[in-house]
Each structure stands twice: as structure tokens, then as C-alpha cells.
Short mmCIF file of C-alpha atoms in Angstrom, two decimals:
data_model
loop_
_atom_site.label_atom_id
_atom_site.label_comp_id
_atom_site.label_asym_id
_atom_site.label_seq_id
_atom_site.Cartn_x
_atom_site.Cartn_y
_atom_site.Cartn_z
CA GLY A 1 10.18 7.64 -23.32
CA ALA A 2 11.69 7.87 -27.09
CA VAL A 3 9.68 6.51 -30.54
CA VAL A 4 11.44 4.72 -32.51
CA SER A 5 10.34 3.38 -35.64
CA GLN A 6 11.64 0.75 -37.85
CA HIS A 7 11.17 -0.68 -41.19
CA PRO A 8 10.57 -2.84 -42.76
CA SER A 9 8.88 -4.76 -40.33
CA TRP A 10 9.17 -7.83 -42.18
CA VAL A 11 10.93 -8.89 -45.32
CA ILE A 12 11.23 -12.24 -47.24
CA CYS A 13 14.60 -12.12 -49.77
CA LYS A 14 15.75 -14.33 -51.86
CA SER A 15 19.82 -16.23 -51.15
CA GLY A 16 22.42 -13.60 -52.13
CA THR A 17 20.49 -10.54 -52.41
CA SER A 18 21.04 -7.46 -49.50
CA VAL A 19 18.29 -6.08 -47.79
CA LYS A 20 18.80 -2.89 -45.76
CA ILE A 21 16.63 -1.89 -42.62
CA GLU A 22 15.79 1.41 -41.28
CA CYS A 23 15.74 2.79 -37.59
CA ARG A 24 14.52 6.39 -36.83
CA SER A 25 13.94 8.15 -33.98
CA LEU A 26 10.83 10.13 -34.04
CA ASP A 27 10.95 11.99 -31.66
CA PHE A 28 14.76 12.36 -30.12
CA GLN A 29 18.04 13.42 -31.60
CA ALA A 30 20.09 9.83 -31.06
CA THR A 31 23.88 10.07 -30.86
CA THR A 32 23.48 6.36 -30.16
CA MET A 33 21.86 3.72 -31.65
CA PHE A 34 22.01 -0.50 -31.41
CA TRP A 35 21.45 -2.60 -33.17
CA TYR A 36 20.48 -6.52 -32.16
CA ARG A 37 19.65 -9.71 -33.54
CA GLN A 38 17.43 -12.07 -31.63
CA PHE A 39 17.42 -15.90 -32.83
CA PRO A 40 14.06 -17.87 -32.08
CA LYS A 41 13.52 -18.37 -28.27
CA GLN A 42 16.78 -16.81 -27.51
CA SER A 43 18.08 -13.67 -26.01
CA LEU A 44 18.81 -10.15 -27.53
CA MET A 45 22.09 -9.91 -28.74
CA LEU A 46 24.17 -7.15 -28.84
CA MET A 47 25.15 -6.86 -32.66
CA ALA A 48 26.88 -3.55 -32.97
CA THR A 49 27.05 0.02 -32.02
CA SER A 50 25.84 2.88 -34.21
CA ASN A 51 27.41 6.15 -33.74
CA GLU A 52 26.19 9.36 -36.02
CA GLY A 53 28.84 10.20 -38.24
CA SER A 54 31.47 8.03 -37.12
CA LYS A 55 32.02 4.29 -37.75
CA ALA A 56 30.01 1.70 -35.70
CA THR A 57 31.31 -0.64 -33.18
CA TYR A 58 31.05 -4.08 -33.92
CA GLU A 59 30.91 -6.71 -31.37
CA GLN A 60 33.30 -9.77 -31.55
CA GLY A 61 31.89 -12.31 -33.58
CA VAL A 62 30.00 -9.87 -35.75
CA GLU A 63 31.00 -9.35 -39.12
CA LYS A 64 31.41 -5.89 -40.44
CA ASP A 65 31.75 -6.23 -43.83
CA LYS A 66 28.04 -8.52 -43.42
CA PHE A 67 25.89 -6.14 -41.89
CA LEU A 68 26.71 -2.55 -42.86
CA ILE A 69 25.66 0.00 -40.44
CA ASN A 70 24.94 3.96 -41.40
CA HIS A 71 24.22 6.18 -39.01
CA ALA A 72 24.19 9.65 -40.98
CA SER A 73 22.06 11.26 -39.26
CA LEU A 74 20.50 12.09 -35.39
CA THR A 75 16.98 10.54 -36.42
CA LEU A 76 18.29 7.45 -38.61
CA SER A 77 20.22 4.60 -38.64
CA THR A 78 20.35 1.53 -41.15
CA LEU A 79 21.25 -1.74 -41.23
CA THR A 80 22.00 -3.64 -44.49
CA VAL A 81 22.46 -7.30 -44.71
CA THR A 82 24.66 -7.88 -47.43
CA SER A 83 24.74 -11.11 -49.36
CA ALA A 84 22.14 -12.58 -46.86
CA HIS A 85 21.56 -16.31 -46.37
CA PRO A 86 19.12 -18.74 -44.92
CA GLU A 87 21.45 -18.24 -41.31
CA ASP A 88 20.97 -14.82 -41.25
CA SER A 89 16.95 -15.31 -40.90
CA SER A 90 16.40 -13.63 -37.66
CA PHE A 91 14.62 -10.71 -35.64
CA TYR A 92 16.52 -7.59 -35.94
CA ILE A 93 16.01 -4.79 -33.27
CA CYS A 94 17.28 -1.35 -33.26
CA SER A 95 17.52 0.91 -30.09
CA LEU A 96 18.35 4.54 -28.92
CA GLY A 97 20.92 3.99 -26.38
CA GLY A 98 21.09 5.83 -23.17
CA HIS A 99 18.31 7.80 -22.66
CA GLY A 100 15.01 7.80 -20.29
CA GLY A 101 12.83 9.44 -17.62
CA GLY A 102 14.74 8.08 -14.83
CA GLY A 103 17.85 5.94 -15.57
CA TYR A 104 20.70 6.88 -17.74
CA ASN A 105 20.77 3.16 -19.55
CA GLU A 106 16.87 3.08 -20.26
CA GLN A 107 17.18 2.16 -23.92
CA PHE A 108 14.04 2.24 -26.11
CA PHE A 109 13.53 0.09 -28.80
CA GLY A 110 11.78 -0.31 -32.12
CA PRO A 111 9.15 -2.74 -33.20
CA GLY A 112 11.84 -5.18 -35.13
CA THR A 113 12.28 -6.33 -38.11
CA ARG A 114 11.71 -10.19 -39.21
CA LEU A 115 14.32 -11.04 -42.37
CA THR A 116 13.42 -14.42 -43.55
CA VAL A 117 15.89 -15.74 -46.26
CA LEU A 118 14.80 -18.05 -48.66
CA ASP B 1 29.51 -17.04 -22.08
CA GLN B 2 26.36 -16.16 -20.82
CA GLN B 3 26.69 -13.08 -18.65
CA VAL B 4 23.19 -12.67 -17.40
CA LYS B 5 20.49 -15.79 -16.63
CA GLN B 6 17.29 -16.40 -16.25
CA ASN B 7 16.75 -19.83 -14.90
CA SER B 8 13.47 -20.52 -15.34
CA PRO B 9 12.33 -20.45 -18.85
CA SER B 10 8.42 -19.91 -18.34
CA LEU B 11 6.29 -19.12 -15.37
CA SER B 12 2.97 -20.13 -14.74
CA VAL B 13 0.64 -17.90 -12.02
CA GLN B 14 -2.62 -17.31 -11.29
CA GLU B 15 -4.38 -13.89 -11.70
CA GLY B 16 -3.84 -11.96 -8.53
CA ARG B 17 -1.27 -13.58 -6.87
CA ILE B 18 2.51 -12.03 -7.34
CA SER B 19 4.93 -13.24 -10.12
CA ILE B 20 8.60 -13.70 -9.09
CA LEU B 21 10.79 -13.66 -12.03
CA ASN B 22 14.73 -14.36 -11.17
CA CYS B 23 17.65 -13.49 -12.55
CA ASP B 24 21.54 -13.96 -11.99
CA TYR B 25 24.81 -12.07 -13.22
CA THR B 26 28.76 -13.16 -13.30
CA ASN B 27 29.54 -9.92 -14.37
CA SER B 28 31.09 -7.63 -11.05
CA MET B 29 31.21 -5.04 -13.37
CA PHE B 30 27.77 -4.45 -13.68
CA ASP B 31 25.92 -1.54 -11.83
CA TYR B 32 22.94 -1.30 -13.28
CA PHE B 33 20.11 -3.42 -14.16
CA LEU B 34 16.86 -3.46 -16.20
CA TRP B 35 14.08 -5.47 -17.10
CA TYR B 36 12.45 -5.65 -20.14
CA LYS B 37 8.75 -7.21 -21.46
CA LYS B 38 8.50 -8.14 -24.86
CA TYR B 39 5.20 -9.38 -26.53
CA PRO B 40 6.16 -11.98 -29.59
CA ALA B 41 7.09 -9.66 -32.92
CA GLU B 42 7.41 -6.71 -31.37
CA GLY B 43 10.28 -4.83 -29.54
CA PRO B 44 11.17 -4.93 -25.10
CA THR B 45 9.41 -2.16 -23.47
CA PHE B 46 11.22 -1.29 -20.80
CA LEU B 47 9.36 -1.65 -17.64
CA ILE B 48 11.74 -1.35 -14.68
CA SER B 49 15.32 -0.30 -13.51
CA ILE B 50 18.14 -0.34 -10.65
CA SER B 51 20.89 1.08 -10.01
CA SER B 52 23.35 -1.23 -8.07
CA ILE B 53 23.43 1.43 -5.23
CA LYS B 54 20.17 0.58 -4.35
CA ASP B 55 18.78 -2.77 -3.45
CA LYS B 56 15.16 -2.31 -4.08
CA ASN B 57 12.90 -0.01 -6.27
CA GLU B 58 9.33 0.18 -6.83
CA ASP B 59 6.78 1.35 -9.67
CA GLY B 60 3.37 0.75 -9.12
CA ARG B 61 2.25 -3.17 -9.32
CA PHE B 62 6.61 -3.79 -10.20
CA THR B 63 9.28 -4.12 -8.14
CA VAL B 64 12.79 -5.55 -8.56
CA PHE B 65 15.25 -6.34 -5.48
CA LEU B 66 18.97 -6.53 -6.28
CA ASN B 67 21.04 -8.46 -4.28
CA LYS B 68 24.81 -7.49 -4.94
CA SER B 69 27.09 -9.84 -2.87
CA ALA B 70 24.65 -12.83 -4.57
CA LYS B 71 25.17 -11.14 -7.91
CA HIS B 72 21.32 -11.94 -8.14
CA LEU B 73 17.73 -9.73 -8.91
CA SER B 74 14.61 -10.30 -8.92
CA LEU B 75 11.31 -8.63 -10.46
CA HIS B 76 8.18 -9.08 -8.64
CA ILE B 77 4.45 -8.43 -9.37
CA VAL B 78 1.76 -7.98 -7.69
CA PRO B 79 -1.08 -8.36 -8.43
CA SER B 80 -0.56 -10.43 -11.71
CA GLN B 81 -2.71 -9.39 -14.19
CA PRO B 82 -3.19 -11.34 -17.59
CA GLY B 83 -2.20 -8.24 -19.77
CA ASP B 84 0.99 -9.67 -17.90
CA SER B 85 2.03 -12.49 -20.08
CA ALA B 86 4.72 -11.82 -22.02
CA VAL B 87 8.25 -12.69 -22.04
CA TYR B 88 10.50 -10.66 -19.50
CA PHE B 89 14.15 -9.96 -19.68
CA CYS B 90 16.59 -8.91 -17.78
CA ALA B 91 19.69 -6.35 -18.69
CA ALA B 92 22.85 -5.20 -17.10
CA SER B 93 25.22 -2.62 -17.97
CA ALA B 94 28.66 -2.07 -16.88
CA ILE B 95 30.15 1.07 -15.68
CA GLY B 96 32.00 2.97 -18.79
CA THR B 97 30.11 0.66 -21.38
CA ALA B 98 28.80 3.74 -22.81
CA SER B 99 24.97 2.61 -22.50
CA LYS B 100 25.89 -1.47 -23.74
CA LEU B 101 23.04 -3.51 -22.21
CA THR B 102 23.91 -7.61 -22.29
CA PHE B 103 20.27 -9.46 -21.41
CA GLY B 104 19.37 -12.28 -20.16
CA THR B 105 17.84 -15.32 -22.21
CA GLY B 106 14.28 -14.36 -20.84
CA THR B 107 11.44 -15.95 -19.04
CA ARG B 108 7.72 -15.95 -20.18
CA LEU B 109 5.31 -15.53 -18.38
CA GLN B 110 2.01 -16.75 -18.49
CA VAL B 111 -0.95 -15.41 -16.00
CA THR B 112 -4.01 -17.53 -16.06
CA LEU B 113 -7.77 -16.41 -15.32
#
């Protein structure tokens, strides 16, 4: 499967600051990447679909001005949490979409980024 | 509205026995189902998938069963091993949604010695 990295793996920031999370595809050119958020003991919730060279598609209830997504190349998508607040503290995970050995929908996930906003 | 549900938040199974993890869904447009395994502070790892045109898919110790009429799928792990201890998520994808996945709430499996 595809290898996906995320940086940083964890970050602590002060309320009101912005945090950028990078998601890189190391061995595959990804036209589509997905960004998820997971709160403790809850499911992974899709935040947005990141499309290379075009605007991201956000899920209902996700503020696009707060969670800025940039997919400038086939190997890099970034998620910027702007003016972060404690309620934004979560585990953020990216994935490559729709590529797999046998099926067409097997997403491959990055290791995640733990964001803690003080 | 939770379209994919895993009603058992946790499951404990003895090593060597069968683990059965269940998942129910409500959206009849879902046509592809996947199981992921997740360790704490890591991203999910793909395990096995099944298309809606099948009712069973097997890969080594892992078998997924799909009952479309009941909108239910299950993951069987046999024999269970201590290394299988993790949180398991089922996920579903609908026709025409460009690979978007809807995840269940997860089941924490503990395989005891």
C-alpha cells in the first residue's frame, strides 16, 4: 500500500495561534487526499476532501475558513488550523484516497497528528 | 446521524479463539465496506474489504461477511492473537462519492493469554 507521512506527529500551541499540519505521500502521486479528525473514544470524522490544484471540499459543519487546506502538489497536502482554540484539540489524520491493491476505495492513512491547544 | 454503527465498544477474547466484530449500516447506497485496525496515536491500517456484490471475503485469519438484506457485516478473526488487540473500525463507501469513507465508532478488541 501507499506510504503516508504526517508532520508534526504532535503539537502543543497556545489559544489563538495557527498550526500547520503536513501530509505527504511518499511513494504515490495523490490527486485526492482526505483529512479526518478523531476525538477520544470516537469515530474518525471526515473533515474535507483535498483535491490537487483545486479547492478542497468540506463536509457539513466544518468551517473552511478555520481549517485551511492546500493541496499544491501530488505529494503534499496541508491542513492549517487557524486561530486554534482548546476545542480544536484532537487527533488529525490524513489519507490517500481510492488506491489499493485489490479494491478501489482502500484509503491509506498517515500516522496522525495530535494537536493540543492550551 | 451515525450511518455506520458498531454497537459493541469493546470485546475480550481468549488467544486462539475466534473474535467476531459486528457492524451495522443504514445507508442503502453503501456498496463497499472496509475494516481498519488502529493502535493508539497511530493512523488506521487497512485490513480487509468487501464489495456489495459479494457476501464473503477471506484473507488469511480475517474473514468479512456481508448480509445486505440485514445491512450488517462482521469481521471474524481466527485464531485470535495478542497482537490483534487494537481498535477495529468498519467503514463504508457509497456509489459516486469518490472514495469518501464513513466510519463506525470502533470496537476495542482485547485478546488475552
